[in-house]
Short mmCIF file of C-alpha atoms and ligand atoms in Angstrom, two decimals:
data_model
loop_
_atom_site.label_atom_id
_atom_site.label_comp_id
_atom_site.label_asym_id
_atom_site.label_seq_id
_atom_site.Cartn_x
_atom_site.Cartn_y
_atom_site.Cartn_z
CA MET K 1 -13.70 -66.02 13.73
CA THR K 2 -12.49 -69.14 11.99
CA ALA K 3 -12.99 -72.07 14.26
CA ILE K 4 -9.81 -73.99 14.83
CA PRO K 5 -10.59 -77.59 15.68
CA ALA K 6 -9.69 -78.64 19.17
CA ALA K 7 -6.74 -80.95 19.46
CA THR K 8 -7.50 -84.59 19.91
CA PRO K 9 -4.55 -85.62 22.03
CA PRO K 10 -3.13 -88.80 20.55
CA ALA K 11 -3.89 -91.66 22.89
CA THR K 12 -0.90 -93.13 24.68
CA PRO K 13 -0.65 -96.74 23.45
CA PRO K 14 -1.72 -99.28 26.12
CA ALA K 15 1.74 -100.88 26.23
CA ALA K 16 3.37 -97.52 26.87
CA ARG K 17 0.75 -96.79 29.53
CA ALA K 18 1.48 -100.05 31.32
CA ALA K 19 5.22 -99.35 31.22
CA ALA K 20 4.64 -95.83 32.48
CA ARG K 21 2.60 -97.19 35.38
CA ALA K 22 5.61 -99.14 36.63
CA ALA K 23 7.80 -96.13 36.03
CA THR K 24 7.32 -93.18 38.33
CA ARG K 25 9.87 -90.60 37.26
CA VAL K 26 9.28 -87.61 35.04
CA LEU K 27 11.99 -85.42 33.56
CA VAL K 28 10.82 -81.84 33.06
CA LEU K 29 12.66 -79.84 30.41
CA ASN K 30 12.38 -76.11 29.87
CA SER K 31 14.37 -75.28 26.74
CA GLY K 32 15.19 -71.64 26.08
CA SER K 33 17.10 -70.23 23.13
CA SER K 34 20.45 -70.60 24.88
CA SER K 35 19.56 -72.58 27.99
CA VAL K 36 17.96 -75.77 29.24
CA LYS K 37 16.54 -76.02 32.74
CA TYR K 38 15.62 -79.45 34.00
CA GLN K 39 14.24 -81.31 36.98
CA LEU K 40 13.79 -85.02 37.56
CA LEU K 41 10.86 -85.81 39.84
CA ASP K 42 9.56 -88.97 41.45
CA MET K 43 5.80 -88.79 41.12
CA ARG K 44 5.12 -91.16 44.01
CA ASP K 45 5.75 -88.28 46.40
CA SER K 46 6.51 -85.41 43.98
CA SER K 47 10.06 -85.29 45.31
CA ARG K 48 12.96 -83.88 43.31
CA LEU K 49 15.73 -86.34 42.44
CA ALA K 50 17.89 -83.84 40.56
CA VAL K 51 17.70 -80.28 39.29
CA GLY K 52 19.96 -78.41 36.94
CA LEU K 53 20.61 -75.85 34.29
CA VAL K 54 22.70 -75.55 31.15
CA GLU K 55 23.29 -71.95 30.16
CA ARG K 56 25.02 -70.00 27.41
CA ILE K 57 24.57 -72.87 24.93
CA GLY K 58 26.44 -72.07 21.72
CA GLU K 59 29.02 -69.89 23.45
CA GLU K 60 32.56 -70.62 24.59
CA THR K 61 31.57 -70.11 28.20
CA SER K 62 28.69 -72.58 28.49
CA ARG K 63 27.99 -73.88 31.95
CA LEU K 64 26.13 -76.88 33.31
CA VAL K 65 25.17 -76.88 36.96
CA HIS K 66 23.73 -80.17 38.18
CA THR K 67 22.42 -80.79 41.68
CA PRO K 68 21.54 -84.36 42.61
CA LEU K 69 19.08 -84.45 45.47
CA THR K 70 19.15 -88.16 46.27
CA GLY K 71 20.97 -89.46 49.30
CA ASP K 72 22.90 -87.52 51.85
CA GLY K 73 25.66 -85.15 51.04
CA ALA K 74 24.75 -84.95 47.35
CA GLU K 75 26.82 -82.14 45.96
CA LYS K 76 26.31 -79.66 43.21
CA ARG K 77 28.49 -80.38 40.15
CA GLU K 78 29.54 -77.87 37.56
CA ARG K 79 30.95 -78.17 34.04
CA THR K 80 32.21 -75.20 32.09
CA GLY K 81 33.44 -74.93 28.52
CA PRO K 82 31.78 -74.83 25.13
CA ILE K 83 28.49 -76.68 24.67
CA ALA K 84 27.72 -76.19 21.01
CA ASP K 85 24.00 -76.92 20.81
CA HIS K 86 20.94 -78.32 22.55
CA SER K 87 21.78 -81.86 21.55
CA THR K 88 25.20 -81.65 23.21
CA ALA K 89 23.59 -79.97 26.22
CA LEU K 90 21.05 -82.73 26.68
CA LYS K 91 23.71 -85.41 26.28
CA ALA K 92 25.69 -83.73 29.04
CA VAL K 93 22.58 -83.61 31.24
CA ALA K 94 21.97 -87.31 30.55
CA GLU K 95 25.55 -88.10 31.61
CA GLU K 96 25.14 -86.17 34.83
CA LEU K 97 21.89 -87.96 35.59
CA ALA K 98 23.47 -91.34 34.74
CA HIS K 99 26.32 -90.55 37.13
CA ASP K 100 23.75 -90.65 39.95
CA GLY K 101 22.01 -93.76 38.64
CA LEU K 102 19.17 -91.65 37.21
CA GLY K 103 20.01 -92.04 33.50
CA LEU K 104 17.55 -91.36 30.72
CA ASP K 105 17.64 -95.05 29.81
CA SER K 106 16.30 -96.00 33.24
CA PRO K 107 13.10 -98.10 33.13
CA GLU K 108 11.84 -95.92 35.95
CA LEU K 109 11.60 -92.91 33.67
CA ALA K 110 7.92 -92.67 32.70
CA ALA K 111 8.01 -89.63 30.45
CA ILE K 112 9.58 -86.33 29.59
CA GLY K 113 7.43 -83.22 30.08
CA HIS K 114 8.36 -80.21 27.99
CA ARG K 115 7.39 -76.64 28.73
CA VAL K 116 6.11 -75.12 25.50
CA VAL K 117 5.39 -71.42 25.59
CA HIS K 118 2.80 -71.03 22.84
CA GLY K 119 0.07 -73.55 22.10
CA GLY K 120 -2.20 -71.10 20.28
CA LEU K 121 -5.89 -71.92 20.41
CA ARG K 122 -5.46 -75.51 19.47
CA PHE K 123 -3.67 -76.90 22.51
CA THR K 124 -5.94 -76.53 25.47
CA GLU K 125 -4.50 -79.49 27.37
CA PRO K 126 -1.15 -81.19 27.87
CA THR K 127 -0.55 -83.20 24.71
CA VAL K 128 1.51 -86.28 23.87
CA ILE K 129 4.04 -85.13 21.30
CA THR K 130 3.88 -86.53 17.79
CA GLU K 131 5.35 -85.20 14.55
CA GLU K 132 1.96 -83.63 13.84
CA VAL K 133 1.94 -81.86 17.22
CA LEU K 134 5.48 -80.62 16.62
CA ALA K 135 4.47 -79.31 13.21
CA GLU K 136 1.65 -77.32 14.82
CA VAL K 137 4.00 -75.90 17.47
CA GLU K 138 6.29 -74.86 14.60
CA ARG K 139 3.34 -73.28 12.79
CA LEU K 140 2.89 -71.06 15.85
CA ILE K 141 6.42 -69.65 15.59
CA PRO K 142 5.22 -66.38 13.98
CA VAL K 143 3.24 -65.59 17.15
CA ALA K 144 6.01 -66.82 19.51
CA PRO K 145 9.25 -66.13 17.64
CA LEU K 146 11.37 -65.93 20.76
CA HIS K 147 10.22 -69.08 22.52
CA ASN K 148 8.69 -71.76 20.33
CA PRO K 149 11.81 -72.38 18.18
CA ALA K 150 13.84 -73.21 21.29
CA ASN K 151 11.05 -75.38 22.66
CA VAL K 152 10.90 -77.30 19.38
CA THR K 153 14.68 -77.79 19.39
CA GLY K 154 14.53 -79.16 22.94
CA ILE K 155 11.74 -81.55 22.04
CA ARG K 156 13.44 -82.82 18.88
CA THR K 157 16.66 -83.39 20.80
CA ALA K 158 14.95 -85.30 23.59
CA ARG K 159 12.93 -87.36 21.13
CA ALA K 160 16.08 -88.32 19.26
CA MET K 161 17.58 -89.57 22.51
CA ARG K 162 14.54 -91.54 23.68
CA PRO K 163 12.22 -92.04 20.69
CA ASP K 164 10.36 -94.80 22.52
CA LEU K 165 9.49 -92.69 25.57
CA PRO K 166 6.22 -90.75 25.79
CA GLN K 167 6.97 -87.05 25.69
CA VAL K 168 4.39 -84.46 26.58
CA ALA K 169 4.06 -80.78 25.75
CA VAL K 170 2.62 -78.60 28.52
CA PHE K 171 1.66 -75.21 27.14
CA ASP K 172 1.99 -71.86 28.92
CA THR K 173 -1.07 -70.65 27.07
CA ALA K 174 -3.33 -73.65 27.75
CA PHE K 175 -4.86 -72.48 31.04
CA HIS K 176 -5.98 -69.26 29.36
CA THR K 177 -7.84 -70.90 26.47
CA THR K 178 -11.01 -70.79 28.59
CA MET K 179 -11.07 -66.98 28.37
CA PRO K 180 -14.31 -65.78 26.81
CA GLU K 181 -14.06 -64.02 23.47
CA ALA K 182 -14.95 -60.74 25.17
CA ALA K 183 -11.68 -60.95 27.11
CA ALA K 184 -9.55 -62.65 24.46
CA ARG K 185 -10.24 -60.44 21.45
CA TYR K 186 -8.65 -57.11 20.71
CA ALA K 187 -11.04 -54.51 19.37
CA ILE K 188 -9.47 -54.45 15.94
CA ASP K 189 -10.71 -55.48 12.50
CA VAL K 190 -11.87 -59.07 12.89
CA GLU K 191 -10.60 -60.31 9.53
CA THR K 192 -7.14 -58.89 10.05
CA ALA K 193 -7.04 -60.37 13.55
CA ASP K 194 -8.14 -63.80 12.38
CA THR K 195 -5.88 -63.90 9.34
CA HIS K 196 -2.85 -63.26 11.52
CA ARG K 197 -4.11 -65.07 14.65
CA ILE K 198 -3.94 -61.82 16.61
CA ARG K 199 -5.71 -62.24 19.95
CA ARG K 200 -4.91 -62.37 23.63
CA TYR K 201 -3.39 -65.76 24.49
CA GLY K 202 -1.86 -65.09 27.90
CA PHE K 203 1.22 -66.78 29.37
CA HIS K 204 2.47 -68.16 32.71
CA GLY K 205 -0.59 -70.42 32.49
CA THR K 206 1.07 -73.35 34.24
CA SER K 207 1.79 -71.10 37.20
CA HIS K 208 -1.67 -69.53 37.25
CA ALA K 209 -3.26 -73.01 37.13
CA TYR K 210 -1.09 -74.40 39.91
CA VAL K 211 -1.32 -71.36 42.17
CA SER K 212 -5.08 -70.89 41.81
CA ARG K 213 -5.65 -74.57 42.65
CA ARG K 214 -3.28 -74.41 45.64
CA THR K 215 -5.07 -71.28 46.86
CA ALA K 216 -8.40 -73.10 46.81
CA ALA K 217 -6.79 -75.90 48.85
CA LEU K 218 -5.41 -73.31 51.28
CA LEU K 219 -8.95 -72.01 51.76
CA GLY K 220 -10.18 -75.59 52.27
CA LYS K 221 -12.35 -75.39 49.16
CA ASP K 222 -12.65 -77.07 45.81
CA PRO K 223 -11.27 -74.92 42.94
CA SER K 224 -14.77 -74.89 41.41
CA GLU K 225 -16.05 -72.99 44.47
CA VAL K 226 -13.63 -70.07 44.51
CA ASN K 227 -12.84 -66.95 42.50
CA VAL K 228 -9.20 -65.95 42.68
CA ILE K 229 -7.04 -63.10 41.40
CA VAL K 230 -3.53 -64.49 40.81
CA LEU K 231 -0.62 -62.04 40.70
CA HIS K 232 2.43 -63.79 39.24
CA LEU K 233 5.19 -61.27 39.86
CA GLY K 234 8.56 -62.51 38.68
CA ASN K 235 10.89 -60.82 36.26
CA GLY K 236 8.03 -61.35 33.82
CA ALA K 237 4.73 -60.57 35.52
CA SER K 238 1.08 -61.30 34.83
CA ALA K 239 -2.26 -61.24 36.58
CA SER K 240 -5.19 -63.53 36.00
CA ALA K 241 -8.83 -63.71 37.02
CA VAL K 242 -9.83 -67.30 37.76
CA ALA K 243 -13.51 -68.11 38.29
CA GLY K 244 -14.28 -71.56 39.67
CA GLY K 245 -10.96 -72.94 38.45
CA ARG K 246 -11.24 -71.49 34.93
CA CYS K 247 -9.29 -68.52 33.67
CA VAL K 248 -11.61 -65.72 32.55
CA ASP K 249 -9.03 -62.99 31.96
CA THR K 250 -5.29 -62.51 32.03
CA SER K 251 -3.01 -59.54 31.58
CA MET K 252 -0.54 -60.81 28.97
CA GLY K 253 -1.79 -60.80 25.41
CA LEU K 254 -0.58 -61.82 21.96
CA THR K 255 2.87 -61.77 23.52
CA PRO K 256 4.11 -61.45 27.11
CA LEU K 257 4.55 -57.69 26.62
CA GLU K 258 1.03 -56.64 27.62
CA GLY K 259 -0.20 -55.95 31.13
CA LEU K 260 1.73 -55.32 34.31
CA VAL K 261 4.96 -53.37 34.63
CA MET K 262 7.70 -56.03 34.58
CA GLY K 263 11.43 -56.25 35.19
CA THR K 264 12.32 -55.15 31.67
CA ARG K 265 8.96 -54.94 29.83
CA SER K 266 6.70 -51.90 29.70
CA GLY K 267 3.41 -53.78 29.99
CA ASP K 268 0.35 -51.80 28.82
CA ILE K 269 1.15 -48.85 26.62
CA ASP K 270 -0.73 -46.76 24.07
CA PRO K 271 0.03 -48.58 20.78
CA ALA K 272 0.53 -45.17 19.19
CA VAL K 273 3.76 -44.86 21.18
CA THR K 274 5.24 -47.40 18.75
CA PHE K 275 4.18 -45.29 15.71
CA HIS K 276 5.69 -42.28 17.40
CA LEU K 277 8.97 -44.06 18.06
CA LYS K 278 9.13 -45.07 14.42
CA ARG K 279 7.96 -41.85 12.79
CA VAL K 280 9.37 -39.26 15.15
CA ALA K 281 12.27 -40.97 16.92
CA GLY K 282 13.29 -42.85 13.74
CA MET K 283 13.63 -46.20 15.47
CA SER K 284 13.34 -49.48 13.57
CA VAL K 285 10.75 -52.09 14.50
CA ASP K 286 13.49 -54.27 16.01
CA GLU K 287 14.76 -51.36 18.09
CA ILE K 288 11.27 -50.63 19.37
CA ASP K 289 10.77 -54.32 20.16
CA GLU K 290 14.01 -54.31 22.12
CA LEU K 291 13.13 -51.04 23.89
CA LEU K 292 9.73 -52.27 25.08
CA ASN K 293 10.77 -55.83 25.93
CA LYS K 294 14.28 -55.41 27.29
CA LYS K 295 14.87 -51.78 28.23
CA SER K 296 11.57 -50.78 29.77
CA GLY K 297 9.64 -51.69 32.92
CA LEU K 298 11.59 -51.33 36.14
CA VAL K 299 14.96 -51.35 34.40
CA GLY K 300 13.88 -48.59 32.03
CA LEU K 301 12.44 -46.53 34.83
CA CYS K 302 15.30 -46.73 37.30
CA GLY K 303 18.12 -48.87 35.90
CA ASP K 304 17.42 -51.89 38.12
CA ASN K 305 14.99 -54.74 37.62
CA ASP K 306 15.63 -56.57 40.87
CA MET K 307 13.07 -55.60 43.49
CA ARG K 308 15.61 -56.18 46.28
CA GLU K 309 17.90 -53.55 44.82
CA ILE K 310 14.99 -51.17 44.21
CA SER K 311 13.84 -51.53 47.84
CA ARG K 312 17.37 -50.87 49.04
CA ARG K 313 17.62 -47.74 46.90
CA ILE K 314 14.24 -46.49 48.14
CA GLU K 315 15.46 -46.83 51.72
CA GLU K 316 18.41 -44.64 50.78
CA GLY K 317 16.01 -42.00 49.48
CA ASP K 318 16.54 -42.66 45.76
CA GLU K 319 13.70 -40.91 43.92
CA ARG K 320 13.98 -42.73 40.62
CA ALA K 321 13.70 -46.06 42.39
CA ARG K 322 10.69 -44.71 44.36
CA LEU K 323 8.95 -43.60 41.18
CA ALA K 324 9.61 -46.96 39.47
CA PHE K 325 8.10 -48.73 42.49
CA ASP K 326 5.09 -46.42 42.50
CA ILE K 327 4.42 -46.98 38.79
CA TYR K 328 4.74 -50.74 39.30
CA ILE K 329 2.25 -50.66 42.19
CA HIS K 330 -0.16 -48.31 40.43
CA ARG K 331 -0.49 -50.76 37.52
CA LEU K 332 -0.82 -53.72 39.86
CA LYS K 333 -3.63 -52.02 41.76
CA LYS K 334 -5.44 -51.21 38.54
CA TYR K 335 -5.42 -54.91 37.62
CA ILE K 336 -6.67 -55.96 41.06
CA GLY K 337 -9.56 -53.53 40.64
CA ALA K 338 -10.22 -54.60 37.06
CA TYR K 339 -10.27 -58.30 37.87
CA TYR K 340 -12.44 -57.67 40.91
CA ALA K 341 -14.96 -56.18 38.48
CA VAL K 342 -14.50 -59.01 35.97
CA LEU K 343 -15.10 -61.65 38.65
CA GLY K 344 -17.86 -59.87 40.56
CA ARG K 345 -17.04 -61.84 43.69
CA VAL K 346 -13.48 -62.49 44.85
CA ASP K 347 -12.48 -65.05 47.48
CA ALA K 348 -8.72 -64.55 47.37
CA VAL K 349 -5.96 -62.40 45.97
CA VAL K 350 -2.77 -64.43 45.75
CA PHE K 351 0.83 -63.36 45.24
CA THR K 352 3.38 -65.64 43.63
CA ALA K 353 6.81 -65.82 41.87
CA GLY K 354 10.05 -64.08 42.92
CA VAL K 355 8.60 -60.67 43.79
CA GLY K 356 5.16 -61.89 44.89
CA GLU K 357 6.60 -64.53 47.21
CA ASN K 358 9.37 -62.42 48.71
CA ALA K 359 8.67 -58.72 48.52
CA ALA K 360 6.47 -57.81 51.49
CA PRO K 361 6.55 -54.06 50.60
CA VAL K 362 5.06 -54.83 47.16
CA ARG K 363 2.23 -56.87 48.69
CA GLU K 364 1.59 -54.19 51.29
CA ALA K 365 1.48 -51.36 48.75
CA ALA K 366 -0.62 -53.33 46.24
CA VAL K 367 -3.53 -53.82 48.64
CA ALA K 368 -3.13 -50.62 50.68
CA GLY K 369 -6.29 -48.54 50.67
CA LEU K 370 -8.49 -51.34 49.35
CA GLU K 371 -10.29 -52.00 52.66
CA GLU K 372 -13.59 -50.94 51.10
CA LEU K 373 -13.14 -53.79 48.64
CA GLY K 374 -12.61 -56.22 51.53
CA LEU K 375 -8.83 -56.37 51.27
CA ALA K 376 -6.52 -55.80 54.23
CA LEU K 377 -3.21 -57.32 55.26
CA ASP K 378 -2.00 -58.45 58.65
CA ALA K 379 1.33 -56.60 58.82
CA GLU K 380 3.01 -59.30 60.90
CA LEU K 381 1.89 -62.16 58.69
CA ASN K 382 2.97 -60.21 55.63
CA ALA K 383 6.45 -59.72 57.08
CA VAL K 384 7.01 -63.46 57.72
CA ARG K 385 9.53 -65.06 55.34
CA SER K 386 8.54 -68.58 54.43
CA ASP K 387 8.50 -71.09 51.57
CA GLU K 388 5.04 -72.29 52.58
CA ALA K 389 1.71 -71.31 51.10
CA ARG K 390 0.10 -68.98 53.61
CA ILE K 391 -2.67 -66.48 54.29
CA ILE K 392 -1.51 -62.96 55.13
CA SER K 393 -4.81 -61.06 55.33
CA ALA K 394 -6.16 -59.46 58.50
CA PRO K 395 -8.70 -61.63 60.34
CA TYR K 396 -11.47 -59.11 59.69
CA ALA K 397 -10.82 -58.88 55.93
CA ARG K 398 -13.62 -60.28 53.76
CA ILE K 399 -11.22 -61.48 51.06
CA ALA K 400 -8.24 -63.70 51.78
CA VAL K 401 -4.84 -62.46 50.67
CA ALA K 402 -2.39 -65.32 50.23
CA VAL K 403 1.20 -66.03 49.25
CA VAL K 404 1.57 -69.28 47.33
CA PRO K 405 5.00 -70.25 46.00
CA THR K 406 4.62 -71.28 42.40
CA ASP K 407 6.00 -74.58 41.13
CA GLU K 408 5.75 -74.76 37.37
CA GLU K 409 8.00 -77.82 37.13
CA LEU K 410 5.83 -79.80 39.54
CA GLU K 411 2.73 -78.79 37.62
CA ILE K 412 4.33 -79.85 34.30
CA ALA K 413 5.44 -83.15 35.87
CA GLN K 414 1.99 -83.83 37.31
CA GLN K 415 0.20 -83.04 34.07
CA THR K 416 2.69 -85.16 32.12
CA PHE K 417 2.45 -88.10 34.48
CA ALA K 418 -1.34 -87.94 34.60
CA LEU K 419 -1.50 -88.02 30.82
CA VAL K 420 0.90 -90.92 30.27
CA THR K 421 -0.49 -93.05 33.08
CA GLY K 422 -4.04 -92.38 31.95
CA ALA K 423 -4.99 -90.76 35.26
CA SER K 424 -8.03 -88.57 34.76
CA GLU K 425 -6.62 -85.50 36.46
CA ALA K 426 -3.35 -83.89 37.32
CA GLY K 427 -2.36 -84.45 40.94
CA ASN K 428 -4.15 -82.44 43.56
CA ALA K 429 -1.46 -80.02 44.44
P1 ADP A 501 11.49 -65.29 36.42
O1 ADP A 501 11.11 -66.75 36.61
O2 ADP A 501 10.43 -64.46 35.76
O3 ADP A 501 12.85 -65.05 35.89
P2 ADP A 501 11.35 -65.14 39.32
O4 ADP A 501 9.96 -65.57 39.59
O5 ADP A 501 12.47 -66.02 39.73
O6 ADP A 501 11.55 -64.65 37.84
O7 ADP A 501 11.56 -63.71 40.02
C1 ADP A 501 12.78 -63.03 39.92
C2 ADP A 501 12.62 -61.68 40.59
O8 ADP A 501 12.17 -61.86 41.93
C3 ADP A 501 13.92 -60.92 40.75
O9 ADP A 501 14.19 -60.14 39.60
C4 ADP A 501 13.66 -60.04 41.94
O10 ADP A 501 13.08 -58.81 41.50
C5 ADP A 501 12.59 -60.77 42.71
N1 ADP A 501 13.04 -61.27 44.02
C6 ADP A 501 13.66 -62.41 44.30
N2 ADP A 501 13.91 -62.51 45.61
C7 ADP A 501 13.46 -61.38 46.18
C8 ADP A 501 13.43 -60.85 47.52
N3 ADP A 501 13.92 -61.52 48.54
N4 ADP A 501 12.87 -59.66 47.70
C9 ADP A 501 12.36 -58.95 46.67
N5 ADP A 501 12.36 -59.38 45.41
C10 ADP A 501 12.88 -60.58 45.16
#
């Protein structure tokens, strides 16, 4: 393949580094096509100072929900009414933050960390944003048409507001850039693949990085000593095989469509199904895209994508919900087995994100019958509801099974802060 030179992250100027050292806050921005999620963190203790969300940007019914978390009795505030674009949205966020004395012009703000979905092969690390970096993120739009444009808009808006402040891009794909070629390449014509940058990039990397590191800490080990299978089960879902802290395989591919059964995405499918839908069912490419990304997975199978609702329906004897659950679990099990084989030795299987953290029946079913592989749950521990990272395997099981709540914003903030303050490593979560 054509070698793409590794990024040389532009050095943060010494003056900016010194200023950032005195400043301890990081604003994390996650800009979607019609939404902006944000959190302001104080990196001295990783505490949240404010969290919020602007949604339905560009519509008449936009909404900003801001929750300050400083002081006692801080109350959620809400604004409704049209917010025309990202720039207006960010201005409104800045006003809300300023209202609590946390404005974007505060000298205590060290940096803004942006979630960027696709960093291609070039961005293997968090990167200080320059025009050149932005141009490269834009160049990746053909492989991330749904996400990168919104990320770029968010970054441009934030840079216009605070051009002097270091801003950092943290890429969803970065953690997966360590995948060996054997795992990252599709078995298709090499020239075609390289010309169009078709390969497996993987997503949710910030979560997989954070959760695999936290799992090592939970086991009392250094990440370099443990092999972990991470199951990130949210509305989007992905699995990864992490060997000694490095990702060696992950279930999402060129786009987030590959892999596990998700809330609305099919996950793995025979690619010929798409030809069939076009040739025989007469669907357009856009219709097929919509079918596989938005109308498939759990919602396609049973009409619901929320695991709580599916569990409730199963209890009532609903067979479609049961079948959707069984298909979901079957795929999950296949990935556990596959990544067991990829890793050779597994120290922990860890569940995270909305379903992984909360749905005990999913965890139970996913590892049921895998005792021969060293996997067994403690039913009582599995049933406990908690926000804490915890082990839920039976004492006799050879492999730990854990639940570790993910925290992508904290990971983005830590990586951002580490980069702008010149610390050698992201915080030890
Ligand atoms: P994303 O970030 O991908 O939108 P999340 O990680 O927040 O998603 O996960 C959302 C999903 O988590 C919901 O669609 C629902 O299926 C599941 N979920 C949330 N809470 C529970 C719960 N208590 N029990 C079962 N499933 C839950």
